[in-house]
Amino acid sequence: MPLNILKSKSSRLYDLEHSKYEGRESVTDITIPGLGKWNDVLHLSPIHPAELKRAFVEAGGDPDNFPTEWYQIPVQLIRPESTMLMRDDAFLKYDPGTLADEAHIPEETQAHYQKRISAGERPFLFEHASHVLFKGTVPLSECAKIEV
């Protein structure tokens, strides 16, 4: 569920997830056309987590510090009218037929991983990568769990 909904459901989980924005709180003020603020939507990725882990480890990241549990969300659970694609800081109409075109790790993301890891800092896993922004909730019971 989106962070702004999670806030009223579980302050402990909200605090944990919101801590990812420490030092870059202004991100949460971003308005997504037609959907609301940054934390009003689910942030989904068309990139398989195994690809993210590969890039993370290649950049020098400790594989034990990479999230291990992910969910694969069937595209039919994502309503196009409640969804936007964010690419290169631009908000675009969501088209599930083009997701395969977004399922790669940009060079800027790999450079970000290397810079942050070499500085002893945790990288932002989706920095510069395309985001699928969905205003709604997803029943995890209908999603496949992926472990990497």
mmCIF file with all atom_site columns, C-alpha atoms in Angstrom:
data_model
loop_
_atom_site.group_PDB
_atom_site.id
_atom_site.type_symbol
_atom_site.label_atom_id
_atom_site.label_alt_id
_atom_site.label_comp_id
_atom_site.label_asym_id
_atom_site.label_entity_id
_atom_site.label_seq_id
_atom_site.pdbx_PDB_ins_code
_atom_site.Cartn_x
_atom_site.Cartn_y
_atom_site.Cartn_z
_atom_site.occupancy
_atom_site.B_iso_or_equiv
_atom_site.pdbx_formal_charge
_atom_site.auth_seq_id
_atom_site.auth_comp_id
_atom_site.auth_asym_id
_atom_site.auth_atom_id
_atom_site.pdbx_PDB_model_num
ATOM 1   C CA . MET A 1 1   ? 0.000  0.000   0.000   1.00 0.00 ? 1   MET A CA 1
ATOM 2   C CA . PRO A 1 2   ? 1.191  3.569   -0.580  1.00 0.00 ? 2   PRO A CA 1
ATOM 3   C CA . LEU A 1 3   ? 3.141  5.187   2.250   1.00 0.00 ? 3   LEU A CA 1
ATOM 4   C CA . ASN A 1 4   ? 0.482  7.810   2.953   1.00 0.00 ? 4   ASN A CA 1
ATOM 5   C CA . ILE A 1 5   ? -2.034 5.000   3.602   1.00 0.00 ? 5   ILE A CA 1
ATOM 6   C CA . LEU A 1 6   ? 0.501  2.900   5.535   1.00 0.00 ? 6   LEU A CA 1
ATOM 7   C CA . LYS A 1 7   ? 1.076  5.863   7.871   1.00 0.00 ? 7   LYS A CA 1
ATOM 8   C CA . SER A 1 8   ? -2.394 5.424   9.401   1.00 0.00 ? 8   SER A CA 1
ATOM 9   C CA . LYS A 1 9   ? -2.162 1.608   9.476   1.00 0.00 ? 9   LYS A CA 1
ATOM 10  C CA . SER A 1 10  ? 1.283  0.970   10.993  1.00 0.00 ? 10  SER A CA 1
ATOM 11  C CA . SER A 1 11  ? 3.503  3.767   12.235  1.00 0.00 ? 11  SER A CA 1
ATOM 12  C CA . ARG A 1 12  ? 6.392  1.297   12.719  1.00 0.00 ? 12  ARG A CA 1
ATOM 13  C CA . LEU A 1 13  ? 6.335  0.123   9.088   1.00 0.00 ? 13  LEU A CA 1
ATOM 14  C CA . TYR A 1 14  ? 5.756  3.661   7.866   1.00 0.00 ? 14  TYR A CA 1
ATOM 15  C CA . ASP A 1 15  ? 8.799  4.944   9.778   1.00 0.00 ? 15  ASP A CA 1
ATOM 16  C CA . LEU A 1 16  ? 10.930 2.108   8.384   1.00 0.00 ? 16  LEU A CA 1
ATOM 17  C CA . GLU A 1 17  ? 9.885  2.727   4.779   1.00 0.00 ? 17  GLU A CA 1
ATOM 18  C CA . HIS A 1 18  ? 9.894  6.519   5.067   1.00 0.00 ? 18  HIS A CA 1
ATOM 19  C CA . SER A 1 19  ? 13.477 6.433   6.400   1.00 0.00 ? 19  SER A CA 1
ATOM 20  C CA . LYS A 1 20  ? 14.571 5.684   2.803   1.00 0.00 ? 20  LYS A CA 1
ATOM 21  C CA . TYR A 1 21  ? 13.926 9.369   2.081   1.00 0.00 ? 21  TYR A CA 1
ATOM 22  C CA . GLU A 1 22  ? 16.249 10.639  4.814   1.00 0.00 ? 22  GLU A CA 1
ATOM 23  C CA . GLY A 1 23  ? 18.279 13.488  3.392   1.00 0.00 ? 23  GLY A CA 1
ATOM 24  C CA . ARG A 1 24  ? 16.044 13.780  0.338   1.00 0.00 ? 24  ARG A CA 1
ATOM 25  C CA . GLU A 1 25  ? 12.672 14.497  1.906   1.00 0.00 ? 25  GLU A CA 1
ATOM 26  C CA . SER A 1 26  ? 11.787 16.943  -0.881  1.00 0.00 ? 26  SER A CA 1
ATOM 27  C CA . VAL A 1 27  ? 11.142 13.916  -3.137  1.00 0.00 ? 27  VAL A CA 1
ATOM 28  C CA . THR A 1 28  ? 7.957  13.255  -1.194  1.00 0.00 ? 28  THR A CA 1
ATOM 29  C CA . ASP A 1 29  ? 6.615  16.658  -2.331  1.00 0.00 ? 29  ASP A CA 1
ATOM 30  C CA . ILE A 1 30  ? 6.658  15.652  -6.005  1.00 0.00 ? 30  ILE A CA 1
ATOM 31  C CA . THR A 1 31  ? 3.203  15.804  -7.577  1.00 0.00 ? 31  THR A CA 1
ATOM 32  C CA . ILE A 1 32  ? 2.332  13.034  -10.015 1.00 0.00 ? 32  ILE A CA 1
ATOM 33  C CA . PRO A 1 33  ? -0.172 14.325  -12.593 1.00 0.00 ? 33  PRO A CA 1
ATOM 34  C CA . GLY A 1 34  ? -3.638 12.988  -11.870 1.00 0.00 ? 34  GLY A CA 1
ATOM 35  C CA . LEU A 1 35  ? -2.469 10.722  -9.032  1.00 0.00 ? 35  LEU A CA 1
ATOM 36  C CA . GLY A 1 36  ? -1.400 12.972  -6.149  1.00 0.00 ? 36  GLY A CA 1
ATOM 37  C CA . LYS A 1 37  ? 1.857  13.172  -4.234  1.00 0.00 ? 37  LYS A CA 1
ATOM 38  C CA . TRP A 1 38  ? 4.868  10.828  -4.354  1.00 0.00 ? 38  TRP A CA 1
ATOM 39  C CA . ASN A 1 39  ? 3.747  8.851   -1.303  1.00 0.00 ? 39  ASN A CA 1
ATOM 40  C CA . ASP A 1 40  ? 0.146  8.530   -2.519  1.00 0.00 ? 40  ASP A CA 1
ATOM 41  C CA . VAL A 1 41  ? 1.157  5.843   -5.027  1.00 0.00 ? 41  VAL A CA 1
ATOM 42  C CA . LEU A 1 42  ? 2.871  2.478   -5.116  1.00 0.00 ? 42  LEU A CA 1
ATOM 43  C CA . HIS A 1 43  ? 6.306  2.583   -6.722  1.00 0.00 ? 43  HIS A CA 1
ATOM 44  C CA . LEU A 1 44  ? 6.777  -0.443  -8.935  1.00 0.00 ? 44  LEU A CA 1
ATOM 45  C CA . SER A 1 45  ? 9.631  -1.454  -11.182 1.00 0.00 ? 45  SER A CA 1
ATOM 46  C CA . PRO A 1 46  ? 9.648  -3.222  -14.527 1.00 0.00 ? 46  PRO A CA 1
ATOM 47  C CA . ILE A 1 47  ? 13.228 -4.374  -13.755 1.00 0.00 ? 47  ILE A CA 1
ATOM 48  C CA . HIS A 1 48  ? 13.561 -7.908  -12.386 1.00 0.00 ? 48  HIS A CA 1
ATOM 49  C CA . PRO A 1 49  ? 15.145 -7.885  -8.905  1.00 0.00 ? 49  PRO A CA 1
ATOM 50  C CA . ALA A 1 50  ? 17.817 -10.376 -10.011 1.00 0.00 ? 50  ALA A CA 1
ATOM 51  C CA . GLU A 1 51  ? 19.022 -7.749  -12.513 1.00 0.00 ? 51  GLU A CA 1
ATOM 52  C CA . LEU A 1 52  ? 19.119 -5.114  -9.789  1.00 0.00 ? 52  LEU A CA 1
ATOM 53  C CA . LYS A 1 53  ? 21.081 -7.442  -7.526  1.00 0.00 ? 53  LYS A CA 1
ATOM 54  C CA . ARG A 1 54  ? 23.542 -8.255  -10.307 1.00 0.00 ? 54  ARG A CA 1
ATOM 55  C CA . ALA A 1 55  ? 24.243 -4.553  -10.893 1.00 0.00 ? 55  ALA A CA 1
ATOM 56  C CA . PHE A 1 56  ? 24.459 -3.917  -7.144  1.00 0.00 ? 56  PHE A CA 1
ATOM 57  C CA . VAL A 1 57  ? 27.041 -6.687  -6.638  1.00 0.00 ? 57  VAL A CA 1
ATOM 58  C CA . GLU A 1 58  ? 29.008 -5.699  -9.769  1.00 0.00 ? 58  GLU A CA 1
ATOM 59  C CA . ALA A 1 59  ? 29.266 -2.175  -8.320  1.00 0.00 ? 59  ALA A CA 1
ATOM 60  C CA . GLY A 1 60  ? 30.862 -3.618  -5.182  1.00 0.00 ? 60  GLY A CA 1
ATOM 61  C CA . GLY A 1 61  ? 27.759 -4.033  -3.046  1.00 0.00 ? 61  GLY A CA 1
ATOM 62  C CA . ASP A 1 62  ? 27.578 -6.792  -0.449  1.00 0.00 ? 62  ASP A CA 1
ATOM 63  C CA . PRO A 1 63  ? 24.939 -9.292  -1.641  1.00 0.00 ? 63  PRO A CA 1
ATOM 64  C CA . ASP A 1 64  ? 23.909 -9.790  2.008   1.00 0.00 ? 64  ASP A CA 1
ATOM 65  C CA . ASN A 1 65  ? 22.829 -6.119  2.079   1.00 0.00 ? 65  ASN A CA 1
ATOM 66  C CA . PHE A 1 66  ? 20.458 -6.508  -0.864  1.00 0.00 ? 66  PHE A CA 1
ATOM 67  C CA . PRO A 1 67  ? 16.725 -7.064  -0.259  1.00 0.00 ? 67  PRO A CA 1
ATOM 68  C CA . THR A 1 68  ? 15.896 -10.718 -0.782  1.00 0.00 ? 68  THR A CA 1
ATOM 69  C CA . GLU A 1 69  ? 12.071 -10.801 -0.980  1.00 0.00 ? 69  GLU A CA 1
ATOM 70  C CA . TRP A 1 70  ? 10.140 -9.203  -3.809  1.00 0.00 ? 70  TRP A CA 1
ATOM 71  C CA . TYR A 1 71  ? 6.705  -9.599  -5.374  1.00 0.00 ? 71  TYR A CA 1
ATOM 72  C CA . GLN A 1 72  ? 5.889  -10.010 -9.052  1.00 0.00 ? 72  GLN A CA 1
ATOM 73  C CA . ILE A 1 73  ? 2.648  -8.185  -9.675  1.00 0.00 ? 73  ILE A CA 1
ATOM 74  C CA . PRO A 1 74  ? 0.477  -9.375  -12.576 1.00 0.00 ? 74  PRO A CA 1
ATOM 75  C CA . VAL A 1 75  ? -0.034 -6.455  -14.973 1.00 0.00 ? 75  VAL A CA 1
ATOM 76  C CA . GLN A 1 76  ? -3.792 -7.039  -14.972 1.00 0.00 ? 76  GLN A CA 1
ATOM 77  C CA . LEU A 1 77  ? -3.867 -5.872  -11.317 1.00 0.00 ? 77  LEU A CA 1
ATOM 78  C CA . ILE A 1 78  ? -2.554 -2.456  -12.356 1.00 0.00 ? 78  ILE A CA 1
ATOM 79  C CA . ARG A 1 79  ? -5.308 -0.208  -13.677 1.00 0.00 ? 79  ARG A CA 1
ATOM 80  C CA . PRO A 1 80  ? -3.871 1.931   -16.520 1.00 0.00 ? 80  PRO A CA 1
ATOM 81  C CA . GLU A 1 81  ? -6.164 4.873   -15.672 1.00 0.00 ? 81  GLU A CA 1
ATOM 82  C CA . SER A 1 82  ? -4.604 5.009   -12.164 1.00 0.00 ? 82  SER A CA 1
ATOM 83  C CA . THR A 1 83  ? -1.008 4.591   -13.310 1.00 0.00 ? 83  THR A CA 1
ATOM 84  C CA . MET A 1 84  ? 1.821  6.671   -14.755 1.00 0.00 ? 84  MET A CA 1
ATOM 85  C CA . LEU A 1 85  ? 5.270  5.759   -15.990 1.00 0.00 ? 85  LEU A CA 1
ATOM 86  C CA . MET A 1 86  ? 8.102  7.957   -14.764 1.00 0.00 ? 86  MET A CA 1
ATOM 87  C CA . ARG A 1 87  ? 11.172 7.980   -16.979 1.00 0.00 ? 87  ARG A CA 1
ATOM 88  C CA . ASP A 1 88  ? 13.970 10.547  -16.739 1.00 0.00 ? 88  ASP A CA 1
ATOM 89  C CA . ASP A 1 89  ? 11.866 12.708  -14.380 1.00 0.00 ? 89  ASP A CA 1
ATOM 90  C CA . ALA A 1 90  ? 9.047  12.868  -16.953 1.00 0.00 ? 90  ALA A CA 1
ATOM 91  C CA . PHE A 1 91  ? 5.588  11.469  -16.283 1.00 0.00 ? 91  PHE A CA 1
ATOM 92  C CA . LEU A 1 92  ? 4.195  9.486   -19.192 1.00 0.00 ? 92  LEU A CA 1
ATOM 93  C CA . LYS A 1 93  ? 0.975  7.644   -19.898 1.00 0.00 ? 93  LYS A CA 1
ATOM 94  C CA . TYR A 1 94  ? 1.272  4.054   -18.682 1.00 0.00 ? 94  TYR A CA 1
ATOM 95  C CA . ASP A 1 95  ? 1.068  1.379   -21.357 1.00 0.00 ? 95  ASP A CA 1
ATOM 96  C CA . PRO A 1 96  ? 1.574  -2.195  -20.085 1.00 0.00 ? 96  PRO A CA 1
ATOM 97  C CA . GLY A 1 97  ? 2.567  -3.229  -23.613 1.00 0.00 ? 97  GLY A CA 1
ATOM 98  C CA . THR A 1 98  ? 5.751  -1.163  -23.391 1.00 0.00 ? 98  THR A CA 1
ATOM 99  C CA . LEU A 1 99  ? 7.010  -2.412  -20.001 1.00 0.00 ? 99  LEU A CA 1
ATOM 100 C CA . ALA A 1 100 ? 9.610  -4.684  -21.613 1.00 0.00 ? 100 ALA A CA 1
ATOM 101 C CA . ASP A 1 101 ? 11.233 -1.554  -23.073 1.00 0.00 ? 101 ASP A CA 1
ATOM 102 C CA . GLU A 1 102 ? 11.692 -0.206  -19.537 1.00 0.00 ? 102 GLU A CA 1
ATOM 103 C CA . ALA A 1 103 ? 13.057 -3.418  -17.992 1.00 0.00 ? 103 ALA A CA 1
ATOM 104 C CA . HIS A 1 104 ? 16.728 -2.465  -18.062 1.00 0.00 ? 104 HIS A CA 1
ATOM 105 C CA . ILE A 1 105 ? 19.132 -0.794  -15.671 1.00 0.00 ? 105 ILE A CA 1
ATOM 106 C CA . PRO A 1 106 ? 20.262 2.552   -17.084 1.00 0.00 ? 106 PRO A CA 1
ATOM 107 C CA . GLU A 1 107 ? 23.973 3.386   -17.114 1.00 0.00 ? 107 GLU A CA 1
ATOM 108 C CA . GLU A 1 108 ? 23.196 6.289   -14.765 1.00 0.00 ? 108 GLU A CA 1
ATOM 109 C CA . THR A 1 109 ? 21.815 3.819   -12.229 1.00 0.00 ? 109 THR A CA 1
ATOM 110 C CA . GLN A 1 110 ? 24.936 1.671   -12.424 1.00 0.00 ? 110 GLN A CA 1
ATOM 111 C CA . ALA A 1 111 ? 27.121 4.779   -11.999 1.00 0.00 ? 111 ALA A CA 1
ATOM 112 C CA . HIS A 1 112 ? 25.004 5.816   -8.996  1.00 0.00 ? 112 HIS A CA 1
ATOM 113 C CA . TYR A 1 113 ? 25.519 2.369   -7.411  1.00 0.00 ? 113 TYR A CA 1
ATOM 114 C CA . GLN A 1 114 ? 29.291 2.584   -7.910  1.00 0.00 ? 114 GLN A CA 1
ATOM 115 C CA . LYS A 1 115 ? 29.533 6.128   -6.541  1.00 0.00 ? 115 LYS A CA 1
ATOM 116 C CA . ARG A 1 116 ? 27.452 5.459   -3.424  1.00 0.00 ? 116 ARG A CA 1
ATOM 117 C CA . ILE A 1 117 ? 28.976 2.054   -2.654  1.00 0.00 ? 117 ILE A CA 1
ATOM 118 C CA . SER A 1 118 ? 32.549 3.308   -3.096  1.00 0.00 ? 118 SER A CA 1
ATOM 119 C CA . ALA A 1 119 ? 31.717 6.160   -0.695  1.00 0.00 ? 119 ALA A CA 1
ATOM 120 C CA . GLY A 1 120 ? 30.442 3.623   1.853   1.00 0.00 ? 120 GLY A CA 1
ATOM 121 C CA . GLU A 1 121 ? 26.838 4.745   1.363   1.00 0.00 ? 121 GLU A CA 1
ATOM 122 C CA . ARG A 1 122 ? 23.745 2.742   0.542   1.00 0.00 ? 122 ARG A CA 1
ATOM 123 C CA . PRO A 1 123 ? 22.609 3.351   -3.040  1.00 0.00 ? 123 PRO A CA 1
ATOM 124 C CA . PHE A 1 124 ? 19.034 4.108   -3.965  1.00 0.00 ? 124 PHE A CA 1
ATOM 125 C CA . LEU A 1 125 ? 18.151 0.972   -5.928  1.00 0.00 ? 125 LEU A CA 1
ATOM 126 C CA . PHE A 1 126 ? 15.854 2.690   -8.428  1.00 0.00 ? 126 PHE A CA 1
ATOM 127 C CA . GLU A 1 127 ? 17.770 5.929   -8.961  1.00 0.00 ? 127 GLU A CA 1
ATOM 128 C CA . HIS A 1 128 ? 17.460 6.948   -12.652 1.00 0.00 ? 128 HIS A CA 1
ATOM 129 C CA . ALA A 1 129 ? 15.428 3.796   -13.466 1.00 0.00 ? 129 ALA A CA 1
ATOM 130 C CA . SER A 1 130 ? 11.899 3.917   -14.858 1.00 0.00 ? 130 SER A CA 1
ATOM 131 C CA . HIS A 1 131 ? 9.143  3.728   -12.236 1.00 0.00 ? 131 HIS A CA 1
ATOM 132 C CA . VAL A 1 132 ? 5.583  2.515   -12.608 1.00 0.00 ? 132 VAL A CA 1
ATOM 133 C CA . LEU A 1 133 ? 3.489  4.665   -10.259 1.00 0.00 ? 133 LEU A CA 1
ATOM 134 C CA . PHE A 1 134 ? 0.137  3.147   -9.321  1.00 0.00 ? 134 PHE A CA 1
ATOM 135 C CA . LYS A 1 135 ? -2.532 4.818   -7.201  1.00 0.00 ? 135 LYS A CA 1
ATOM 136 C CA . GLY A 1 136 ? -4.136 1.844   -5.561  1.00 0.00 ? 136 GLY A CA 1
ATOM 137 C CA . THR A 1 137 ? -3.356 -1.247  -3.569  1.00 0.00 ? 137 THR A CA 1
ATOM 138 C CA . VAL A 1 138 ? -2.326 -4.702  -4.691  1.00 0.00 ? 138 VAL A CA 1
ATOM 139 C CA . PRO A 1 139 ? -3.420 -7.918  -2.937  1.00 0.00 ? 139 PRO A CA 1
ATOM 140 C CA . LEU A 1 140 ? -0.150 -9.743  -2.335  1.00 0.00 ? 140 LEU A CA 1
ATOM 141 C CA . SER A 1 141 ? -2.072 -13.011 -2.263  1.00 0.00 ? 141 SER A CA 1
ATOM 142 C CA . GLU A 1 142 ? -2.405 -12.614 -6.048  1.00 0.00 ? 142 GLU A CA 1
ATOM 143 C CA . CYS A 1 143 ? 1.321  -11.967 -6.580  1.00 0.00 ? 143 CYS A CA 1
ATOM 144 C CA . ALA A 1 144 ? 4.198  -14.379 -6.947  1.00 0.00 ? 144 ALA A CA 1
ATOM 145 C CA . LYS A 1 145 ? 6.913  -14.037 -4.319  1.00 0.00 ? 145 LYS A CA 1
ATOM 146 C CA . ILE A 1 146 ? 10.424 -13.800 -5.762  1.00 0.00 ? 146 ILE A CA 1
ATOM 147 C CA . GLU A 1 147 ? 13.555 -14.432 -3.735  1.00 0.00 ? 147 GLU A CA 1
ATOM 148 C CA . VAL A 1 148 ? 16.942 -13.297 -5.012  1.00 0.00 ? 148 VAL A CA 1
#
